[in-house]
XYZ file of C-alpha atoms in Angstrom:
574
model
C 141.756 -60.415 26.482
C 144.924 -62.886 27.302
C 148.224 -60.596 26.950
C 151.415 -62.964 28.012
C 154.862 -61.130 28.303
C 157.470 -60.410 26.991
C 159.350 -59.696 23.631
C 160.842 -62.329 20.961
C 163.311 -61.243 18.929
C 163.578 -62.989 16.261
C 163.221 -60.624 12.879
C 160.200 -62.650 11.675
C 158.514 -61.608 14.601
C 159.241 -57.864 14.380
C 158.318 -57.656 10.607
C 154.829 -59.166 13.066
C 154.461 -56.475 15.426
C 155.897 -54.126 13.018
C 152.751 -54.740 11.185
C 150.077 -55.630 13.761
C 149.445 -58.869 12.470
C 146.948 -60.524 14.382
C 148.950 -63.834 13.831
C 148.840 -66.005 17.026
C 151.406 -68.368 17.642
C 153.378 -70.065 20.990
C 156.291 -72.149 21.384
C 157.838 -73.550 24.403
C 161.316 -74.662 26.191
C 163.008 -76.327 29.235
C 165.858 -75.696 30.875
C 167.155 -76.961 34.075
C 163.143 -76.069 35.872
C 163.240 -72.862 34.006
C 160.335 -72.595 31.235
C 160.626 -69.859 28.921
C 156.651 -69.787 27.441
C 156.901 -67.122 23.764
C 153.428 -66.201 22.348
C 152.068 -63.086 19.409
C 148.771 -62.668 20.371
C 147.083 -59.307 18.269
C 151.034 -57.939 17.276
C 152.211 -58.511 21.163
C 154.618 -60.747 21.169
C 156.023 -61.411 24.624
C 158.414 -63.979 26.288
C 157.322 -65.305 30.373
C 159.801 -67.737 32.214
C 159.020 -69.006 35.298
C 161.238 -71.109 37.308
C 161.592 -72.802 40.528
C 161.940 -71.104 44.073
C 165.643 -71.758 44.997
C 168.915 -70.962 42.688
C 169.070 -74.467 41.094
C 166.827 -73.406 38.739
C 169.179 -73.071 35.507
C 170.064 -76.556 36.616
C 173.196 -75.839 38.750
C 174.122 -77.496 41.331
C 174.469 -75.276 44.654
C 178.408 -76.321 44.059
C 178.908 -74.912 40.120
C 176.088 -71.402 40.791
C 178.060 -68.514 39.488
C 177.043 -65.953 41.741
C 176.337 -62.376 40.372
C 179.637 -61.525 42.192
C 181.966 -63.506 40.050
C 180.052 -63.837 36.878
C 181.098 -60.029 36.765
C 185.026 -61.143 37.653
C 187.308 -60.305 35.066
C 184.574 -58.633 32.886
C 184.359 -54.792 31.597
C 181.091 -53.094 31.444
C 179.996 -50.588 29.149
C 178.220 -48.281 30.678
C 176.126 -45.181 28.404
C 174.123 -42.655 31.223
C 176.983 -42.920 34.009
C 176.835 -39.673 34.593
C 172.975 -39.638 35.563
C 171.151 -40.157 38.480
C 170.691 -43.545 37.481
C 174.336 -44.218 35.859
C 175.594 -42.637 39.217
C 174.384 -45.436 41.540
C 175.837 -48.403 38.540
C 178.620 -47.401 39.053
C 178.761 -47.204 42.652
C 177.357 -50.999 43.416
C 179.376 -52.253 40.386
C 183.121 -51.333 42.269
C 181.114 -51.941 45.471
C 179.878 -55.199 45.119
C 181.450 -56.835 42.366
C 185.668 -56.177 43.252
C 186.640 -58.416 40.208
C 185.602 -56.305 37.931
C 187.298 -55.888 35.431
C 187.090 -52.182 33.990
C 183.702 -49.868 33.836
C 183.930 -47.972 30.869
C 181.853 -44.723 30.775
C 180.363 -42.862 27.668
C 180.834 -39.031 29.035
C 180.629 -36.003 26.447
C 182.478 -32.589 26.824
C 180.346 -30.023 28.955
C 180.901 -26.562 29.356
C 184.337 -26.674 28.363
C 184.638 -29.634 31.072
C 186.347 -32.328 28.969
C 185.733 -36.099 30.329
C 188.709 -36.496 31.865
C 187.320 -33.580 34.595
C 184.016 -34.553 34.172
C 184.706 -38.608 35.642
C 186.757 -36.866 38.515
C 184.108 -34.600 39.566
C 181.174 -37.283 39.323
C 183.398 -39.655 41.504
C 184.349 -36.831 44.183
C 180.665 -36.727 44.481
C 179.204 -38.336 48.112
C 178.218 -41.421 46.486
C 181.857 -42.499 46.001
C 182.598 -42.234 49.518
C 182.680 -45.272 51.022
C 184.839 -46.625 48.217
C 187.076 -43.669 48.201
C 187.402 -44.578 52.094
C 187.597 -48.355 51.702
C 189.409 -49.252 48.319
C 190.371 -46.233 46.737
C 192.091 -48.073 43.460
C 188.852 -49.318 42.224
C 187.832 -46.358 41.520
C 190.273 -45.908 38.928
C 188.948 -49.428 37.238
C 186.276 -46.362 35.611
C 187.798 -45.356 32.170
C 185.980 -42.884 30.144
C 185.489 -42.881 26.734
C 184.566 -39.237 24.866
C 181.492 -39.346 23.115
C 177.645 -37.503 22.638
C 174.730 -40.610 22.196
C 173.961 -37.394 19.880
C 176.280 -37.868 16.855
C 177.021 -40.524 14.602
C 178.497 -43.382 16.297
C 177.880 -42.054 19.264
C 180.399 -38.813 18.920
C 183.659 -41.951 19.651
C 186.866 -41.926 17.845
C 188.192 -44.949 16.131
C 190.393 -45.940 18.652
C 187.782 -45.888 21.276
C 185.330 -48.107 19.560
C 188.143 -50.900 18.570
C 188.865 -51.344 22.336
C 185.031 -51.168 23.133
C 184.685 -54.181 20.649
C 187.227 -55.966 21.955
C 186.896 -56.023 25.708
C 183.100 -55.704 26.396
C 181.178 -57.952 27.542
C 177.721 -56.182 29.724
C 176.047 -52.752 28.382
C 173.654 -50.819 29.941
C 172.297 -48.180 28.058
C 170.751 -46.097 30.246
C 171.110 -42.656 27.991
C 168.009 -40.942 27.999
C 166.724 -37.673 27.431
C 164.226 -37.554 30.396
C 162.540 -34.592 29.927
C 158.686 -34.505 29.590
C 158.145 -31.275 28.275
C 161.277 -31.758 25.389
C 160.812 -31.263 21.431
C 160.186 -33.931 19.467
C 163.334 -33.748 17.741
C 165.729 -33.819 20.419
C 163.863 -36.697 22.180
C 163.871 -38.910 18.780
C 167.257 -38.298 18.739
C 168.947 -39.230 22.242
C 165.713 -41.900 23.051
C 165.503 -43.266 19.450
C 168.221 -43.083 16.894
C 171.063 -42.804 20.585
C 169.856 -46.474 20.968
C 170.057 -47.476 17.323
C 173.611 -45.677 17.066
C 174.313 -48.369 20.747
C 173.343 -51.269 18.835
C 174.712 -50.759 15.666
C 178.044 -50.418 18.316
C 177.393 -54.052 19.820
C 177.084 -56.137 16.957
C 180.698 -55.276 16.346
C 181.222 -56.091 20.460
C 183.527 -59.637 20.072
C 182.168 -61.770 23.278
C 178.981 -59.301 24.202
C 176.937 -61.116 25.990
C 174.294 -58.970 27.547
C 172.746 -55.051 26.383
C 170.091 -54.263 29.135
C 168.170 -51.562 27.722
C 166.827 -48.883 30.526
C 163.656 -48.544 29.306
C 160.427 -46.544 31.141
C 156.882 -48.581 32.421
C 154.774 -45.752 31.214
C 156.016 -45.991 27.453
C 152.616 -47.610 27.745
C 150.337 -45.251 29.627
C 147.995 -44.871 26.792
C 147.001 -48.314 28.506
C 145.488 -49.457 32.025
C 147.196 -52.910 32.362
C 150.732 -52.875 31.452
C 152.342 -56.267 30.714
C 156.173 -57.107 30.181
C 155.648 -57.371 25.962
C 156.012 -54.922 23.465
C 153.145 -53.608 22.093
C 153.187 -53.025 18.511
C 154.106 -48.537 18.419
C 151.550 -46.500 16.222
C 153.817 -45.591 13.981
C 156.918 -47.733 12.367
C 160.057 -45.670 13.898
C 161.791 -44.972 10.868
C 158.748 -43.354 9.351
C 159.851 -40.939 12.744
C 163.029 -40.697 12.659
C 162.531 -39.986 8.868
C 159.740 -37.423 9.577
C 162.039 -35.187 12.620
C 164.901 -35.348 10.149
C 162.811 -34.001 7.255
C 160.558 -31.483 8.103
C 161.444 -28.215 9.372
C 161.654 -27.731 14.054
C 158.776 -25.666 13.690
C 156.007 -27.253 11.675
C 157.222 -30.300 13.829
C 156.428 -28.915 16.477
C 152.839 -28.395 15.485
C 152.568 -32.290 14.756
C 153.945 -33.348 17.723
C 150.631 -33.264 19.918
C 148.635 -35.765 17.117
C 151.440 -37.637 16.448
C 152.276 -38.498 20.280
C 148.591 -39.024 20.515
C 146.886 -40.382 24.208
C 150.208 -40.741 25.311
C 150.468 -37.086 27.300
C 154.750 -36.483 26.429
C 157.304 -36.774 23.578
C 158.782 -38.739 26.097
C 156.979 -41.955 26.162
C 156.155 -41.925 23.135
C 159.361 -42.157 22.145
C 160.457 -44.653 24.505
C 157.277 -46.674 23.260
C 158.912 -46.652 19.521
C 162.788 -46.961 21.031
C 161.741 -50.609 22.101
C 160.245 -52.129 19.167
C 163.469 -50.909 17.509
C 165.565 -52.564 19.948
C 163.033 -55.374 18.945
C 163.656 -55.098 14.869
C 167.715 -53.663 15.306
C 168.619 -55.764 18.188
C 168.875 -59.265 15.908
C 170.371 -62.292 17.346
C 172.148 -60.098 20.141
C 171.403 -60.833 24.266
C 168.629 -58.254 25.251
C 166.745 -57.485 27.887
C 164.765 -54.531 28.824
C 164.118 -53.127 32.731
C 161.320 -50.657 32.871
C 161.264 -48.604 36.004
C 158.048 -46.596 36.859
C 158.655 -42.983 38.992
C 162.869 -43.342 40.333
C 163.191 -41.635 43.577
C 165.948 -41.903 46.274
C 167.623 -44.715 47.274
C 166.249 -46.722 49.848
C 169.838 -48.878 51.391
C 172.226 -48.873 49.112
C 175.615 -46.875 48.892
C 173.366 -44.882 51.628
C 169.634 -44.665 52.941
C 167.590 -41.871 50.996
C 170.748 -40.418 48.379
C 169.351 -38.247 46.165
C 170.936 -36.026 43.509
C 168.073 -34.189 41.576
C 164.524 -32.463 41.620
C 163.157 -34.205 38.397
C 159.823 -36.264 39.389
C 158.103 -35.433 43.031
C 161.166 -34.412 44.175
C 161.385 -30.981 43.244
C 157.419 -31.044 44.355
C 158.340 -32.649 47.474
C 161.672 -30.262 48.508
C 159.215 -27.353 47.851
C 156.472 -27.939 49.497
C 159.282 -28.648 52.802
C 159.794 -25.027 51.749
C 156.119 -23.931 52.667
C 156.259 -22.534 49.255
C 153.894 -25.315 47.180
C 150.560 -26.311 48.883
C 148.309 -27.591 46.639
C 148.592 -29.629 43.802
C 145.557 -31.376 41.040
C 145.943 -35.438 42.428
C 143.959 -38.064 42.807
C 144.868 -39.161 46.026
C 143.702 -42.867 46.051
C 145.571 -43.388 43.071
C 148.687 -45.944 42.904
C 151.810 -43.795 44.046
C 154.194 -46.290 41.921
C 157.279 -44.710 43.130
C 160.070 -46.961 43.264
C 163.503 -46.262 45.166
C 166.797 -46.461 42.655
C 168.802 -48.589 44.152
C 166.249 -51.228 43.039
C 166.155 -50.430 39.917
C 169.721 -51.024 39.803
C 170.103 -54.484 41.379
C 167.343 -55.402 38.662
C 169.440 -53.527 36.122
C 172.887 -56.105 37.398
C 170.575 -59.326 38.120
C 169.025 -58.827 34.617
C 172.252 -58.441 32.788
C 173.310 -61.893 34.869
C 170.035 -63.829 33.744
C 171.017 -63.192 30.083
C 174.337 -63.513 30.004
C 173.606 -66.924 31.785
C 170.867 -67.908 30.407
C 171.046 -67.982 26.341
C 167.956 -67.817 24.900
C 166.258 -66.187 21.378
C 163.935 -64.348 23.318
C 163.800 -60.376 24.774
C 162.635 -60.865 28.407
C 160.984 -57.286 29.714
C 160.976 -56.385 33.640
C 158.533 -53.763 35.169
C 160.304 -52.825 37.804
C 157.731 -51.395 39.870
C 155.789 -51.004 43.717
C 152.047 -50.938 42.544
C 151.553 -54.075 42.119
C 153.538 -56.333 45.154
C 153.768 -53.118 47.731
C 151.332 -50.443 46.482
C 151.253 -46.960 48.302
C 148.996 -44.108 47.134
C 149.187 -40.345 46.886
C 147.258 -39.333 49.041
C 149.594 -42.009 52.048
C 153.234 -40.837 50.335
C 151.977 -37.063 50.463
C 151.143 -37.241 54.005
C 153.904 -39.060 55.462
C 155.565 -36.407 53.484
C 154.218 -33.077 55.059
C 154.627 -35.072 58.033
C 158.478 -35.407 57.602
C 158.595 -32.533 56.127
C 157.950 -31.055 59.690
C 159.512 -32.808 61.893
C 162.015 -32.669 60.131
C 162.425 -29.161 58.832
C 164.510 -28.144 56.185
C 166.447 -24.773 56.845
C 165.422 -21.336 56.097
C 161.646 -21.945 55.415
C 159.039 -19.743 53.735
C 155.704 -21.402 55.631
C 154.856 -24.322 57.514
C 154.680 -26.794 55.449
C 151.077 -28.299 54.261
C 149.614 -29.365 51.016
C 146.175 -30.605 49.725
C 145.599 -32.862 46.750
C 142.418 -32.259 44.805
C 140.927 -33.825 41.737
C 139.057 -30.603 40.518
C 141.504 -28.746 38.698
C 139.377 -25.130 38.533
C 138.987 -25.518 42.238
C 142.761 -25.986 42.411
C 143.908 -22.932 40.498
C 141.930 -20.660 42.151
C 143.663 -22.296 45.504
C 147.293 -22.083 43.376
C 146.471 -18.449 42.762
C 145.582 -17.494 46.969
C 147.850 -19.846 48.384
C 150.740 -19.587 45.476
C 150.618 -16.639 43.440
C 149.642 -14.873 46.142
C 151.509 -15.051 48.569
C 154.920 -14.445 45.995
C 153.982 -11.588 44.509
C 153.557 -10.322 48.469
C 156.967 -11.254 49.093
C 158.586 -10.101 45.264
C 156.972 -6.347 46.415
C 158.271 -6.340 49.883
C 162.185 -7.483 47.966
C 161.948 -4.675 46.220
C 160.831 -2.189 48.525
C 165.057 -2.952 50.324
C 166.945 -3.255 47.095
C 166.704 -7.449 46.652
C 165.615 -8.762 42.837
C 161.985 -10.224 43.354
C 162.270 -13.800 43.170
C 159.107 -15.619 43.935
C 156.442 -15.307 41.453
C 159.259 -16.327 39.404
C 159.779 -19.545 41.364
C 155.621 -20.151 41.347
C 156.392 -20.273 37.507
C 158.557 -22.791 37.638
C 156.543 -24.753 40.545
C 153.317 -24.751 38.140
C 155.176 -25.273 35.043
C 156.537 -28.794 36.486
C 152.968 -29.499 38.022
C 151.711 -29.456 34.716
C 154.049 -31.721 33.641
C 153.168 -34.090 36.485
C 149.713 -34.008 36.422
C 148.626 -36.669 33.600
C 150.393 -39.007 36.674
C 149.335 -38.355 39.390
C 145.364 -38.487 37.864
C 146.042 -41.789 36.594
C 146.498 -45.962 37.518
C 147.965 -48.083 35.639
C 148.567 -52.073 36.969
C 152.001 -52.920 35.839
C 152.450 -56.790 35.609
C 155.803 -57.821 37.456
C 155.522 -61.477 36.728
C 159.304 -61.695 35.273
C 160.903 -59.649 38.029
C 159.289 -62.514 40.545
C 160.758 -64.998 38.202
C 164.358 -63.842 38.822
C 164.203 -62.970 42.863
C 163.380 -66.983 42.254
C 166.593 -67.921 41.055
C 168.689 -66.179 42.519
C 170.591 -67.790 45.464
C 169.988 -66.469 49.259
C 173.196 -64.264 49.645
C 173.023 -62.751 45.616
C 169.453 -62.051 46.855
C 170.487 -60.147 50.373
C 173.040 -58.233 47.986
C 170.834 -57.361 45.098
C 168.137 -56.302 46.556
C 164.762 -55.544 43.765
C 162.933 -57.322 45.567
C 159.694 -54.415 46.471
C 157.915 -55.828 49.605
C 160.430 -55.628 51.568
C 159.886 -51.463 51.219
C 158.645 -49.705 54.929
C 157.339 -46.741 53.717
C 156.965 -44.698 56.477
C 160.653 -45.286 56.954
C 161.591 -44.999 52.913
C 160.424 -41.729 53.219
C 161.885 -40.433 56.032
C 165.199 -41.147 54.533
C 163.989 -39.247 51.592
C 163.419 -36.363 52.938
C 166.277 -35.882 55.238
C 167.838 -37.519 51.572
C 167.051 -34.223 50.235
C 167.380 -32.698 52.775
C 171.314 -32.833 53.505
C 172.001 -33.903 49.420
C 170.264 -30.917 47.887
C 169.615 -28.603 50.563
C 173.127 -29.486 51.936
C 171.908 -28.395 55.385
C 174.048 -30.943 58.257
C 172.197 -32.915 60.846
C 173.419 -30.859 62.977
C 171.350 -27.412 61.692
C 168.237 -29.803 62.531
C 167.415 -28.212 66.178
C 167.965 -25.042 64.903
C 164.677 -25.828 61.881
C 162.837 -27.796 64.411
C 162.913 -24.001 66.607
C 162.047 -22.201 64.072
C 159.572 -24.219 62.375
C 157.440 -24.176 66.079
C 157.600 -20.196 65.687
C 156.332 -21.296 61.539
C 153.416 -23.446 63.026
C 152.435 -20.824 65.130
C 152.747 -17.843 62.718
C 150.271 -20.423 60.268
C 147.380 -20.919 62.910
C 147.486 -16.941 63.835
C 147.275 -16.413 60.622
C 144.221 -18.907 59.102
C 142.839 -17.349 62.405
C 143.117 -13.627 61.866
C 141.584 -14.777 57.929
C 138.803 -16.193 59.221
C 138.120 -13.212 61.650
C 138.425 -11.096 58.768
C 136.001 -13.167 56.341
C 133.455 -13.258 59.404
C 133.468 -9.772 59.947
C 133.257 -8.893 55.889
C 130.558 -11.378 55.487
C 128.717 -9.870 58.633
C 128.554 -6.493 57.420
C 127.414 -7.554 54.022
C 124.212 -9.765 55.509
C 121.915 -8.161 58.199
C 120.564 -11.691 58.070
C 123.934 -13.184 58.579
C 124.361 -9.884 61.812
C 121.527 -10.966 62.576
C 121.572 -14.764 63.516
C 125.127 -14.247 64.427
C 123.268 -11.462 67.612
C 120.786 -14.384 68.733
C 123.786 -17.360 68.172
C 125.861 -15.204 71.238
C 122.734 -13.483 73.555
C 122.174 -17.607 73.756
C 125.525 -18.635 74.852
C 125.460 -15.622 77.254
C 122.011 -17.176 78.839
C 124.051 -20.630 78.820
C 126.530 -19.641 80.934
C 124.256 -17.175 83.387
C 122.395 -20.428 84.172
C 125.127 -22.951 84.808
C 125.758 -21.600 88.445
C 121.752 -22.747 88.543
C 122.615 -25.894 86.848
């Protein structure tokens, strides 16, 4: 079946998609070298744009080409999710690479007794903003906190702040979401769906909105093996799911969740898929684009290589592996690990807003921000790089020599996990009790097991994420903008990137300085010899056990040794 890319934003198209209509229609428009094709087929609405292979494709000469920094000059931006991993990189990149930007408004909620101004100060004091603090400290004053909460009516924003945003903001980035895979359906719907709906309502009131960029996920359509840049017909009407969540008691809703999400593995992918379709319906004539990243990991280059500030996704497992406390997982080693550096995603978001505002259209463009289509790496290669580099750049306080195995058989993996994870954990906890310390290792293994369970689905399946719109967008940029806002995934050197990744979580998550590496390497060498001796001891013990239980095996072993001795005696005569 042929499927076309990207989503049309008309109300009629939305209603057809909701009903799963099988009608088919196609229109095509052209503007200065950029061709946009809108198609609806089998309930999937899409637009695909192609352009000339140079930056004159918007129909502008080189003299009138509006660069991305020029476009953002004098503009004010509103960001939800600005205190999260991706939001921080977005704020830093806008301040550093678009120096004439006017203001960046961040939606921040009070948390644990900390007011929004205090949380903003903590945010701007992070290592991520070190270069800006050193070179352009005044630019940090452009970041303005807006007190609010994505789970509240009208986003919890006061009337005066709403009026401020409606007067001044022309670009909106919506990245606020719950990314917990095992989140309860009620909270996931409240944040990922209702939060999006409330933001769109605010955007409709903005006087000069030129672009709304909604951050989704490539895995919102993980029930399909091939995912195009389209909004697919959802399994349910989003409004019905919202009504269900508001009406049913939470315990009843928890029981219904597995049947509701169907073939999707969790509430996160389910609600993100519904949020996309709800956005298509609610946006009306707003200038909207959707960016769908795959698995977002440490930065490739900006603001410095390897920056990471959380243990989500593969980072937590790699960290546990580097510590020597995690050694086996269910994973298909030949499947593509569709990981994408965070700065690649952010550069694409910034560029998508530039294009959405600069090239007015009634169509909603979608960008699958992934690496598997153009520059893939398999899970086997990904893990092998990580293990080798964790040994080369070891963490302080490693419990054991890093290693790991990928197993396709879940039962064998469970047996192996009990042997290499839980038996050592119980032994260490007993030793901790004996010396009067708190036992923690079994609890750590339980947490790791829970995290692994959430990731098993993504490590044992493979998808083809089409990214034609991303490639076409890249061709519309000037050479300078391509260099300053890099989102070409073919430029990634995976081995170098993995080295930066390992060094990054060593420095930014575990707060370990490069100066400690020589000492850590000496300890790693000791752990290596201990690991070898332990394995040798286990082999000897196993062999002795088997020999004591089998007379035939004992006889074969004695015969083998006698033949070796005869060969040794004959060697002087050979």
